[in-house]
């Protein structure tokens, strides 16, 4: 029996210059060589005492308009217990769809969590991104006052 992978990598955070976009102002995201799950680095950003703040990566547009297309983002928050909401942003460069993801799915031990969302389901925010031309995927958090200065939202391929 032949096995076929239907997975396509959209962004490689280990590349020399991943294209990052910030959500919610403040200090921008950058590459991170301390915490990663694939390759030799990830991307990270500090998110603290805020609503709808995070970052994502941009890439050459991909057609995600087929039925039940999903995206997955490996996500690490160093203070998962303080996160009250997670949204995955799927955008076409102009318009965004934000999909809620339940924080109750985070294991007690934390670490990298694969966040999957169905691109074809109605988003909680937005709804006008062209799914045939998706060029951005990212994560936004609602998180309490966790203090510190180091990046605490880490994304990887």
PDB file of C-alpha atoms in Angstrom:
ATOM      1  CA  UNK A   1       0.000   0.000   0.000  1.00  0.00           C
ATOM      2  CA  UNK A   2       1.347   3.429  -0.936  1.00  0.00           C
ATOM      3  CA  UNK A   3       1.251   6.229   1.584  1.00  0.00           C
ATOM      4  CA  UNK A   4       0.930   9.784   0.340  1.00  0.00           C
ATOM      5  CA  UNK A   5       1.529  12.881   2.422  1.00  0.00           C
ATOM      6  CA  UNK A   6      -0.912  15.712   1.912  1.00  0.00           C
ATOM      7  CA  UNK A   7       1.157  18.112   4.044  1.00  0.00           C
ATOM      8  CA  UNK A   8       2.659  21.233   2.527  1.00  0.00           C
ATOM      9  CA  UNK A   9       5.025  23.521   4.388  1.00  0.00           C
ATOM     10  CA  UNK A  10       3.854  27.132   4.114  1.00  0.00           C
ATOM     11  CA  UNK A  11       6.664  28.927   5.971  1.00  0.00           C
ATOM     12  CA  UNK A  12      10.104  27.923   7.158  1.00  0.00           C
ATOM     13  CA  UNK A  13      11.030  29.902  10.255  1.00  0.00           C
ATOM     14  CA  UNK A  14      14.527  28.387  10.017  1.00  0.00           C
ATOM     15  CA  UNK A  15      15.272  30.217   6.768  1.00  0.00           C
ATOM     16  CA  UNK A  16      17.809  33.032   6.875  1.00  0.00           C
ATOM     17  CA  UNK A  17      15.141  35.732   6.729  1.00  0.00           C
ATOM     18  CA  UNK A  18      11.579  34.585   7.384  1.00  0.00           C
ATOM     19  CA  UNK A  19       9.039  37.281   6.594  1.00  0.00           C
ATOM     20  CA  UNK A  20       7.241  38.156   9.839  1.00  0.00           C
ATOM     21  CA  UNK A  21       4.250  40.417  10.484  1.00  0.00           C
ATOM     22  CA  UNK A  22       3.258  41.710  13.936  1.00  0.00           C
ATOM     23  CA  UNK A  23      -0.268  41.966  15.325  1.00  0.00           C
ATOM     24  CA  UNK A  24      -1.142  44.494  18.029  1.00  0.00           C
ATOM     25  CA  UNK A  25       1.866  46.834  18.064  1.00  0.00           C
ATOM     26  CA  UNK A  26       4.803  46.852  20.433  1.00  0.00           C
ATOM     27  CA  UNK A  27       8.133  45.098  20.107  1.00  0.00           C
ATOM     28  CA  UNK A  28       8.300  43.088  16.898  1.00  0.00           C
ATOM     29  CA  UNK A  29       8.854  39.389  16.328  1.00  0.00           C
ATOM     30  CA  UNK A  30      12.221  37.958  15.381  1.00  0.00           C
ATOM     31  CA  UNK A  31      14.001  34.666  14.925  1.00  0.00           C
ATOM     32  CA  UNK A  32      14.675  32.535  17.984  1.00  0.00           C
ATOM     33  CA  UNK A  33      17.447  29.947  18.332  1.00  0.00           C
ATOM     34  CA  UNK A  34      16.628  28.946  21.934  1.00  0.00           C
ATOM     35  CA  UNK A  35      13.305  27.147  21.456  1.00  0.00           C
ATOM     36  CA  UNK A  36      12.415  25.318  18.237  1.00  0.00           C
ATOM     37  CA  UNK A  37      10.789  22.095  17.087  1.00  0.00           C
ATOM     38  CA  UNK A  38      11.972  21.946  13.473  1.00  0.00           C
ATOM     39  CA  UNK A  39      15.247  22.977  11.859  1.00  0.00           C
ATOM     40  CA  UNK A  40      17.545  25.234  13.860  1.00  0.00           C
ATOM     41  CA  UNK A  41      15.305  28.114  14.878  1.00  0.00           C
ATOM     42  CA  UNK A  42      11.790  29.403  15.272  1.00  0.00           C
ATOM     43  CA  UNK A  43      10.278  32.881  15.556  1.00  0.00           C
ATOM     44  CA  UNK A  44       9.211  34.552  18.775  1.00  0.00           C
ATOM     45  CA  UNK A  45       7.699  37.665  20.265  1.00  0.00           C
ATOM     46  CA  UNK A  46       6.906  39.058  23.708  1.00  0.00           C
ATOM     47  CA  UNK A  47       3.156  39.128  24.454  1.00  0.00           C
ATOM     48  CA  UNK A  48       2.117  40.419  27.882  1.00  0.00           C
ATOM     49  CA  UNK A  49      -1.050  41.765  29.553  1.00  0.00           C
ATOM     50  CA  UNK A  50      -2.911  42.221  26.279  1.00  0.00           C
ATOM     51  CA  UNK A  51      -5.738  41.195  23.963  1.00  0.00           C
ATOM     52  CA  UNK A  52      -5.311  40.111  20.329  1.00  0.00           C
ATOM     53  CA  UNK A  53      -1.542  40.442  20.113  1.00  0.00           C
ATOM     54  CA  UNK A  54       0.889  38.151  18.355  1.00  0.00           C
ATOM     55  CA  UNK A  55       2.564  37.614  15.015  1.00  0.00           C
ATOM     56  CA  UNK A  56       2.645  35.467  11.927  1.00  0.00           C
ATOM     57  CA  UNK A  57       4.632  34.657   8.853  1.00  0.00           C
ATOM     58  CA  UNK A  58       4.039  35.544   5.225  1.00  0.00           C
ATOM     59  CA  UNK A  59       4.799  33.314   2.266  1.00  0.00           C
ATOM     60  CA  UNK A  60       4.062  32.815  -1.428  1.00  0.00           C
ATOM     61  CA  UNK A  61       0.281  32.534  -1.794  1.00  0.00           C
ATOM     62  CA  UNK A  62      -1.230  29.069  -1.459  1.00  0.00           C
ATOM     63  CA  UNK A  63      -4.656  27.860  -2.567  1.00  0.00           C
ATOM     64  CA  UNK A  64      -6.480  26.642   0.562  1.00  0.00           C
ATOM     65  CA  UNK A  65      -9.968  26.881  -0.917  1.00  0.00           C
ATOM     66  CA  UNK A  66     -10.662  23.138  -1.174  1.00  0.00           C
ATOM     67  CA  UNK A  67     -13.140  21.628   1.274  1.00  0.00           C
ATOM     68  CA  UNK A  68     -11.719  20.907   4.739  1.00  0.00           C
ATOM     69  CA  UNK A  69      -8.289  22.471   4.142  1.00  0.00           C
ATOM     70  CA  UNK A  70      -6.462  22.890   7.439  1.00  0.00           C
ATOM     71  CA  UNK A  71      -3.446  24.838   8.637  1.00  0.00           C
ATOM     72  CA  UNK A  72      -1.249  23.837  11.574  1.00  0.00           C
ATOM     73  CA  UNK A  73       1.044  26.113  13.545  1.00  0.00           C
ATOM     74  CA  UNK A  74       3.385  24.667  16.173  1.00  0.00           C
ATOM     75  CA  UNK A  75       2.863  27.108  19.053  1.00  0.00           C
ATOM     76  CA  UNK A  76       4.662  27.472  22.388  1.00  0.00           C
ATOM     77  CA  UNK A  77       3.677  29.973  25.056  1.00  0.00           C
ATOM     78  CA  UNK A  78       5.983  29.930  28.058  1.00  0.00           C
ATOM     79  CA  UNK A  79       3.001  30.854  30.291  1.00  0.00           C
ATOM     80  CA  UNK A  80       0.158  28.757  28.802  1.00  0.00           C
ATOM     81  CA  UNK A  81      -1.724  28.965  32.123  1.00  0.00           C
ATOM     82  CA  UNK A  82      -2.161  32.737  31.674  1.00  0.00           C
ATOM     83  CA  UNK A  83      -3.586  32.508  28.139  1.00  0.00           C
ATOM     84  CA  UNK A  84      -7.356  33.021  27.968  1.00  0.00           C
ATOM     85  CA  UNK A  85      -7.827  32.998  24.187  1.00  0.00           C
ATOM     86  CA  UNK A  86      -5.936  31.855  21.106  1.00  0.00           C
ATOM     87  CA  UNK A  87      -6.838  32.803  17.549  1.00  0.00           C
ATOM     88  CA  UNK A  88      -5.174  31.566  14.390  1.00  0.00           C
ATOM     89  CA  UNK A  89      -5.037  34.236  11.679  1.00  0.00           C
ATOM     90  CA  UNK A  90      -5.256  33.159   8.046  1.00  0.00           C
ATOM     91  CA  UNK A  91      -4.860  36.074   5.636  1.00  0.00           C
ATOM     92  CA  UNK A  92      -4.541  36.918   1.968  1.00  0.00           C
ATOM     93  CA  UNK A  93      -2.357  40.013   2.426  1.00  0.00           C
ATOM     94  CA  UNK A  94      -5.331  42.387   2.622  1.00  0.00           C
ATOM     95  CA  UNK A  95      -8.087  40.577   4.551  1.00  0.00           C
ATOM     96  CA  UNK A  96      -7.875  38.227   7.532  1.00  0.00           C
ATOM     97  CA  UNK A  97      -9.952  35.433   9.010  1.00  0.00           C
ATOM     98  CA  UNK A  98      -9.357  34.775  12.732  1.00  0.00           C
ATOM     99  CA  UNK A  99     -10.328  31.321  14.019  1.00  0.00           C
ATOM    100  CA  UNK A 100     -10.736  30.661  17.753  1.00  0.00           C
ATOM    101  CA  UNK A 101      -8.885  27.699  19.230  1.00  0.00           C
ATOM    102  CA  UNK A 102      -9.703  26.303  22.670  1.00  0.00           C
ATOM    103  CA  UNK A 103      -6.941  26.784  25.245  1.00  0.00           C
ATOM    104  CA  UNK A 104      -8.392  23.833  27.165  1.00  0.00           C
ATOM    105  CA  UNK A 105      -6.531  21.626  24.654  1.00  0.00           C
ATOM    106  CA  UNK A 106      -3.114  22.654  26.025  1.00  0.00           C
ATOM    107  CA  UNK A 107      -1.438  19.835  27.971  1.00  0.00           C
ATOM    108  CA  UNK A 108      -0.600  20.564  31.604  1.00  0.00           C
ATOM    109  CA  UNK A 109       3.116  20.330  30.817  1.00  0.00           C
ATOM    110  CA  UNK A 110       2.855  23.004  28.093  1.00  0.00           C
ATOM    111  CA  UNK A 111       5.540  22.978  25.414  1.00  0.00           C
ATOM    112  CA  UNK A 112       4.893  23.057  21.672  1.00  0.00           C
ATOM    113  CA  UNK A 113       1.252  22.463  20.798  1.00  0.00           C
ATOM    114  CA  UNK A 114       0.124  21.785  17.213  1.00  0.00           C
ATOM    115  CA  UNK A 115      -2.779  24.159  16.602  1.00  0.00           C
ATOM    116  CA  UNK A 116      -4.975  23.004  13.702  1.00  0.00           C
ATOM    117  CA  UNK A 117      -7.797  25.049  12.187  1.00  0.00           C
ATOM    118  CA  UNK A 118     -10.133  24.298   9.297  1.00  0.00           C
ATOM    119  CA  UNK A 119      -9.707  27.212   6.890  1.00  0.00           C
ATOM    120  CA  UNK A 120     -13.133  26.589   5.315  1.00  0.00           C
ATOM    121  CA  UNK A 121     -15.134  26.984   8.545  1.00  0.00           C
ATOM    122  CA  UNK A 122     -16.627  30.420   9.247  1.00  0.00           C
ATOM    123  CA  UNK A 123     -14.113  32.482  11.249  1.00  0.00           C
ATOM    124  CA  UNK A 124     -15.039  34.200  14.514  1.00  0.00           C
ATOM    125  CA  UNK A 125     -13.520  37.483  13.245  1.00  0.00           C
ATOM    126  CA  UNK A 126     -13.175  38.609   9.628  1.00  0.00           C
ATOM    127  CA  UNK A 127     -14.489  36.348   6.933  1.00  0.00           C
ATOM    128  CA  UNK A 128     -13.266  38.094   3.826  1.00  0.00           C
ATOM    129  CA  UNK A 129      -9.861  36.480   3.202  1.00  0.00           C
ATOM    130  CA  UNK A 130      -9.580  34.904  -0.241  1.00  0.00           C
ATOM    131  CA  UNK A 131      -8.967  31.243   0.600  1.00  0.00           C
ATOM    132  CA  UNK A 132      -7.645  30.612  -2.917  1.00  0.00           C
ATOM    133  CA  UNK A 133      -4.754  32.992  -2.216  1.00  0.00           C
ATOM    134  CA  UNK A 134      -3.653  32.656   1.430  1.00  0.00           C
ATOM    135  CA  UNK A 135      -0.262  34.246   2.105  1.00  0.00           C
ATOM    136  CA  UNK A 136      -0.158  34.676   5.899  1.00  0.00           C
ATOM    137  CA  UNK A 137      -0.673  32.472   8.937  1.00  0.00           C
ATOM    138  CA  UNK A 138      -0.170  33.576  12.525  1.00  0.00           C
ATOM    139  CA  UNK A 139      -1.340  33.410  16.132  1.00  0.00           C
ATOM    140  CA  UNK A 140      -2.921  36.068  18.387  1.00  0.00           C
ATOM    141  CA  UNK A 141      -3.209  35.711  22.164  1.00  0.00           C
ATOM    142  CA  UNK A 142      -5.205  37.139  25.021  1.00  0.00           C
ATOM    143  CA  UNK A 143      -2.838  36.807  27.986  1.00  0.00           C
ATOM    144  CA  UNK A 144      -2.565  38.180  31.509  1.00  0.00           C
ATOM    145  CA  UNK A 145       0.261  40.137  33.090  1.00  0.00           C
ATOM    146  CA  UNK A 146       3.137  37.653  32.995  1.00  0.00           C
ATOM    147  CA  UNK A 147       6.110  40.012  33.355  1.00  0.00           C
ATOM    148  CA  UNK A 148       9.607  39.536  31.985  1.00  0.00           C
ATOM    149  CA  UNK A 149      11.205  40.637  28.713  1.00  0.00           C
ATOM    150  CA  UNK A 150      11.997  37.482  26.742  1.00  0.00           C
ATOM    151  CA  UNK A 151       9.841  36.273  23.816  1.00  0.00           C
ATOM    152  CA  UNK A 152       7.071  34.073  25.221  1.00  0.00           C
ATOM    153  CA  UNK A 153       5.053  33.322  22.065  1.00  0.00           C
ATOM    154  CA  UNK A 154       7.062  30.995  19.837  1.00  0.00           C
ATOM    155  CA  UNK A 155       5.893  29.730  16.419  1.00  0.00           C
ATOM    156  CA  UNK A 156       7.509  27.081  14.261  1.00  0.00           C
ATOM    157  CA  UNK A 157       6.759  25.190  11.075  1.00  0.00           C
TER     158      UNK A 157
END
